[in-house]
XYZ file of C-alpha atoms in Angstrom:
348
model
C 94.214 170.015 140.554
C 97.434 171.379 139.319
C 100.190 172.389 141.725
C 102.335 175.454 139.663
C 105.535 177.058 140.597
C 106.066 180.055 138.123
C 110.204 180.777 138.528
C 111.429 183.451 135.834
C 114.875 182.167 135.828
C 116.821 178.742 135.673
C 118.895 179.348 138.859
C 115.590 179.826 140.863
C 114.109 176.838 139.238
C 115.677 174.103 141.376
C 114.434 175.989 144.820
C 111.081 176.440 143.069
C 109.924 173.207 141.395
C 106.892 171.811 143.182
C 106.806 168.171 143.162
C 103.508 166.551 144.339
C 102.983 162.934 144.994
C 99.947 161.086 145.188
C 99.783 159.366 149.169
C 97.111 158.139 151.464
C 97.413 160.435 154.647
C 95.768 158.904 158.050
C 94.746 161.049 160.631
C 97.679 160.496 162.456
C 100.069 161.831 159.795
C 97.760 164.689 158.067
C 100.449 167.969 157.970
C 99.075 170.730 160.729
C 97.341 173.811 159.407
C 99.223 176.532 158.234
C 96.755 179.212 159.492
C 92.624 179.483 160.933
C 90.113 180.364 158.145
C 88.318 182.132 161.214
C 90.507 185.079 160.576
C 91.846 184.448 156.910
C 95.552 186.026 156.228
C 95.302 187.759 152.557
C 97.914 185.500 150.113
C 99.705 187.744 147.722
C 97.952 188.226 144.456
C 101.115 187.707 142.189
C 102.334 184.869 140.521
C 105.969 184.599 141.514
C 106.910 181.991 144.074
C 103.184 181.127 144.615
C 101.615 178.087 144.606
C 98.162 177.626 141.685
C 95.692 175.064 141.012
C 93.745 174.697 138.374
C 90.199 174.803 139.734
C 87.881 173.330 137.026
C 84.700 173.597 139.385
C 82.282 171.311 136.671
C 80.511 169.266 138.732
C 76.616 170.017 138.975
C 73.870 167.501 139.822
C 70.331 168.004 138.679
C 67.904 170.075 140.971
C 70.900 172.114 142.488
C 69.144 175.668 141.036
C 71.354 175.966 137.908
C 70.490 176.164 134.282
C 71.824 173.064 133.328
C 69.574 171.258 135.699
C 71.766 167.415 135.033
C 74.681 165.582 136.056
C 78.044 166.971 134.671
C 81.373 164.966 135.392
C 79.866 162.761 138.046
C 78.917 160.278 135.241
C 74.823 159.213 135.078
C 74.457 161.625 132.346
C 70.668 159.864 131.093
C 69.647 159.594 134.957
C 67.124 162.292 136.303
C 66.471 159.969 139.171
C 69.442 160.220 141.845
C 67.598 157.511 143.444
C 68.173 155.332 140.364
C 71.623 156.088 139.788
C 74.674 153.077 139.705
C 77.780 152.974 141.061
C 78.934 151.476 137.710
C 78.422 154.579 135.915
C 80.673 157.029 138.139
C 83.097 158.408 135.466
C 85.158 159.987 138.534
C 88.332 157.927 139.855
C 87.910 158.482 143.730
C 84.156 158.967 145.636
C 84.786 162.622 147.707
C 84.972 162.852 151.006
C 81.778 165.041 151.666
C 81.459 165.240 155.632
C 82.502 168.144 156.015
C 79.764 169.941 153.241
C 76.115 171.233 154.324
C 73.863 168.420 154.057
C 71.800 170.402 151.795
C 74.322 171.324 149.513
C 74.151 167.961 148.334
C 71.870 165.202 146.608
C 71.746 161.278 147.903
C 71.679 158.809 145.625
C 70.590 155.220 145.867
C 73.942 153.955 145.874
C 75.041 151.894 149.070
C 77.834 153.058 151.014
C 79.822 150.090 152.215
C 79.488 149.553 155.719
C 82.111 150.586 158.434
C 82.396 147.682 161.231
C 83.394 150.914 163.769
C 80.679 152.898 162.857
C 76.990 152.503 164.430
C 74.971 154.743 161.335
C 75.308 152.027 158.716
C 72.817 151.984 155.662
C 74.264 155.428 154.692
C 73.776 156.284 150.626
C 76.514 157.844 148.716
C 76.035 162.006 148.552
C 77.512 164.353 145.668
C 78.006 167.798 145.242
C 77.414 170.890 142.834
C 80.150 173.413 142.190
C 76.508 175.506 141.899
C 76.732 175.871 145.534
C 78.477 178.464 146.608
C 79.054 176.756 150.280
C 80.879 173.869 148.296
C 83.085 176.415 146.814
C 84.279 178.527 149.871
C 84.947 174.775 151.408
C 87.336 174.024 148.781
C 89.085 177.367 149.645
C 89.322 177.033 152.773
C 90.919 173.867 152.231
C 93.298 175.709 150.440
C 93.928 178.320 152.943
C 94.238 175.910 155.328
C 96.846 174.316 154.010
C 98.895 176.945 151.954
C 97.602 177.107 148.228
C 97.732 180.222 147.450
C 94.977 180.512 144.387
C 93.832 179.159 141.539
C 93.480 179.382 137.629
C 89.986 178.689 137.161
C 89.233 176.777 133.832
C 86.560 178.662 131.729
C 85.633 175.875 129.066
C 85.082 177.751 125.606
C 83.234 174.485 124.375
C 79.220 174.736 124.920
C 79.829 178.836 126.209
C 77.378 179.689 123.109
C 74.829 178.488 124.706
C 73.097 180.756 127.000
C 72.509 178.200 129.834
C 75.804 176.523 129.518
C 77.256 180.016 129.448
C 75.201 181.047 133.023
C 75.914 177.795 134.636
C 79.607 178.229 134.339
C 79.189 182.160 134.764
C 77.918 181.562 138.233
C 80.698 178.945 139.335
C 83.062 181.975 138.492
C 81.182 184.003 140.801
C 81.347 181.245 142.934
C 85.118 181.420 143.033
C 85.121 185.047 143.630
C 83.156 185.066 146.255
C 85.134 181.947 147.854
C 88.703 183.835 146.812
C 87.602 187.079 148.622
C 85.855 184.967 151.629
C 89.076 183.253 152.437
C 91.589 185.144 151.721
C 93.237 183.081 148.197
C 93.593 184.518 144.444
C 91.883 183.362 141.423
C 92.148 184.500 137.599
C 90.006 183.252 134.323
C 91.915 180.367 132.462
C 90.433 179.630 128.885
C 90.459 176.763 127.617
C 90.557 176.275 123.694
C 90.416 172.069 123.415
C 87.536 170.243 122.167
C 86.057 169.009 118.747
C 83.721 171.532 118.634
C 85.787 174.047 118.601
C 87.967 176.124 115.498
C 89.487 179.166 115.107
C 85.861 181.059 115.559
C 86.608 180.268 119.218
C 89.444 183.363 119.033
C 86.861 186.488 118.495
C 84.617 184.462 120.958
C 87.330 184.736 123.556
C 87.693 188.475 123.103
C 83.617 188.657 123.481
C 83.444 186.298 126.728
C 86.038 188.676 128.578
C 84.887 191.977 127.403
C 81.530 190.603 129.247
C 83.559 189.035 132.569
C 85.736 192.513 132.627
C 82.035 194.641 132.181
C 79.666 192.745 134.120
C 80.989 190.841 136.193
C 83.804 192.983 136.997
C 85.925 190.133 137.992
C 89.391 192.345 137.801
C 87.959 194.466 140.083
C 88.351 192.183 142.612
C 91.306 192.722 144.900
C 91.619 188.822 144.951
C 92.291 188.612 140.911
C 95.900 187.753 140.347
C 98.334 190.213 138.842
C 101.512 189.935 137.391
C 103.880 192.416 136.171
C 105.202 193.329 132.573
C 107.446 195.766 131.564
C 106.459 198.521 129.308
C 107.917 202.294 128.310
C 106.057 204.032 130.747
C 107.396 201.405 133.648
C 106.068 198.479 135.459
C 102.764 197.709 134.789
C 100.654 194.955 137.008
C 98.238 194.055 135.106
C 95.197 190.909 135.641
C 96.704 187.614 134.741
C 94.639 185.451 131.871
C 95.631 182.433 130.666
C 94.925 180.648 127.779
C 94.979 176.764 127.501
C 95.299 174.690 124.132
C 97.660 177.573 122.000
C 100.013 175.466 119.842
C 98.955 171.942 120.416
C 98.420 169.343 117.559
C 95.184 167.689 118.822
C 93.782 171.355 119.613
C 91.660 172.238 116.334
C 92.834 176.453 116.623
C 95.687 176.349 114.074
C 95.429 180.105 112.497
C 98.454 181.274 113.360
C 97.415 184.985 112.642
C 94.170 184.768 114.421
C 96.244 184.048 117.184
C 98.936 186.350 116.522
C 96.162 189.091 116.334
C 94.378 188.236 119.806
C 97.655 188.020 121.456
C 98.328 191.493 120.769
C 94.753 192.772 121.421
C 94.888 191.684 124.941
C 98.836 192.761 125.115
C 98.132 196.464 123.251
C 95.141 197.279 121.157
C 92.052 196.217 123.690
C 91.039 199.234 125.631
C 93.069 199.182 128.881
C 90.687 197.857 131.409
C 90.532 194.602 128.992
C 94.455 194.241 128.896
C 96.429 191.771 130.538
C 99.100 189.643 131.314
C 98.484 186.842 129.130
C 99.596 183.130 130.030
C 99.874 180.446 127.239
C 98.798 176.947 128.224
C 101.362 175.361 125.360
C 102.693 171.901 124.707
C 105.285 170.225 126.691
C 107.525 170.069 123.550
C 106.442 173.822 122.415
C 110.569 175.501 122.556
C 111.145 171.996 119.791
C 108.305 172.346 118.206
C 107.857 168.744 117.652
C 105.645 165.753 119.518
C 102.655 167.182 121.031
C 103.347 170.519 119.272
C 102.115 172.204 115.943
C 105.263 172.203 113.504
C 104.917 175.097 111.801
C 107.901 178.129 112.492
C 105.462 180.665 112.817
C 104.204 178.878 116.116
C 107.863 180.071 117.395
C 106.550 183.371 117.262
C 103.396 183.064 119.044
C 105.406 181.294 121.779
C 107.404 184.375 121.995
C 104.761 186.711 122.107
C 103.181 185.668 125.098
C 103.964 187.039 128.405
C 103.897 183.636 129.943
C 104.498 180.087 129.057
C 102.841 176.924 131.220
C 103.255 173.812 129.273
C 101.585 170.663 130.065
C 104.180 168.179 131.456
C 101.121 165.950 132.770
C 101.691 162.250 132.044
C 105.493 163.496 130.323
C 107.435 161.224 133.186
C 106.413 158.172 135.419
C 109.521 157.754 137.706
C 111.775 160.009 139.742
C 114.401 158.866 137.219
C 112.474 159.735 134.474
C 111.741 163.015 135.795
C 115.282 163.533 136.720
C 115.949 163.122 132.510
C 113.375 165.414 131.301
C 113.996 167.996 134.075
C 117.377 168.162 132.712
C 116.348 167.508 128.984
C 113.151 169.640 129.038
C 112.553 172.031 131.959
C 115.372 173.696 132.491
C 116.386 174.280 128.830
C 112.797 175.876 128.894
C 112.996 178.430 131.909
C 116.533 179.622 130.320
C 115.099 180.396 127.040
C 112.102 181.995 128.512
C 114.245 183.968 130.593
C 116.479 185.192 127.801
C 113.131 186.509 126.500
C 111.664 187.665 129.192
C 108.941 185.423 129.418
C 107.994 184.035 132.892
C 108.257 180.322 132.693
C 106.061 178.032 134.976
């Protein structure tokens, strides 16, 4: 998951830059709990000086009671058979730890776990979950409660949505998050996301469709857990339900019409009916103030940049070493948060 700092300014940006690093943590060393999910302590629903994941919540296995009814992200795609299943196929980089889920939340497959010399139950089979479950959900959260997360962006995958299953499938992981948000205490908002090679500038009236439907019936911004950020406007300070939108601006990301863009920006900024307006995030390019590298070249992505409300460009993979990271902090991130906050923009 993604660990986000939003800071609005460059002076607050040293103090708020969240740096996480990958370690193995024994049970000796594990940090203690910041509070008990027996009694969970409501986390603010704003942005500012919080900390957000990106929750992508695509894992399903076949038989878990969703529409999909197959393996998605797990790997085995052409296995109906858990029982049949090979470790060589797992398409994930690390096997879960799943002792502390329901047993019947998940499915066993035929694959043997190795065997622990201190442990007398041997023989065991390797177990995986469903993001279908809402159980498996409200664990995650609590995870994150537990150890001070704060919320999440939770990835709403344009490609497939067409397709009424598909659609439902992810449709109830959302509700799945909702539920887990308001169980525990955390924040969530939608984040779409606009990548894949199915998908063209069509996918820009489909978003405007999808959310009129989340906003209607599934009254997600109802929810006192839905994150809220603030924007200026004539008649004051208006909070208004965060959305974000992965993939605006990139060069590998198929949705180049500029005004289509232009056009949907200010439908959820000003011409949508109220309840459908919001403070709208733009997943951009690392290299989106250059507009070179990973970015579309074009000027008149400058103004779509400036549009937004919020920028969150992907700096994943942009730096290997603290040294390197020390360069493009310096050459990257903080020339970024001071032109966002000449404009107004928050940066994250």
């Amino acid at each position: 998951m993604d660990i986000e700092m939003p800071c609005g300014n460059s002076d607050s940006c040293d103090q708020q830059l969240v740096m996480a690093e990958s370690s193995l943590l024994s049970d000796n060393n594990l940090p203690p709990p910041i509070m008990s999910i027996d009694s969970p302590k409501k986390a603010p629903n704003t942005l500012t000086n919080q900390i957000i994941c990106g929750y992508q919540g695509w894992f399903a296995y076949p038989g878990d009671g969703g529409p999909i009814n197959q393996w998605e992200h797990w790997g085995f795609q052409h296995s109906a058979n858990a029982k049949t299943v090979k470790a060589e196929d797992l398409t994930v980089d690390l096997y879960p730890t799943v002792d502390e889920y329901d047993d019947e939340d998940l499915i066993e497959t035929g694959i043997p776990m190795k065997e622990d010399p201190s442990s007398s139950s041997n023989n065991s089979f390797a177990k995986f979950y469903s993001a279908l479950k809402p159980n498996i959900v409200v664990k995650h959260f609590e995870w994150m409660s537990t150890y001070g997360i704060t919320g999440v962006f939770h990835m709403r995958f344009m490609e497939g949505l067409q397709d009424d299953k598909v659609r439902d499938w992810k449709t109830t992981v959302l509700r799945n998050v909702k539920r887990a948000a308001e169980i525990t205490g955390r924040t969530f908002s939608v984040s779409y996301n606009i990548a894949g090679h199915t998908i063209d500038n069509t996918v820009l009236d489909d978003i405007k469709i999808d959310w009129m439907r989340l906003v209607d019936e599934e009254n997600i911004t109802q929810s006192d857990r839905y994150i809220r950020q603030g924007r200026e406007e004539e008649e004051g300070r208006l909070l208004l339900p965060v959305l974000r939108i992965y993939g605006i601006g990139f060069k590998d990301v198929r949705v180049s019409d500029t005004s289509g863009m232009a056009e949907l920006i200010d439908w959820f900024q000003n011409k949508a009916e109220e309840k459908y307006r919001v403070f709208l995030i733009g997943g951009v390019p690392s290299k989106w103030r250059t507009l070179v590298g990973d970015s579309r070249e074009e000027s008149s992505w400058k103004d779509i940049y400036d549009s937004l409300d919020g920028i969150h460009p992907w700096h994943v993979g942009r730096w290997r070493t603290i040294e390197h990271f020390d360069d493009y902090y310096s050459d990257t991130i903080l020339p970024d948060a001071e032109y966002c906050n000449g404009k107004g923009i928050l940066y994250i």
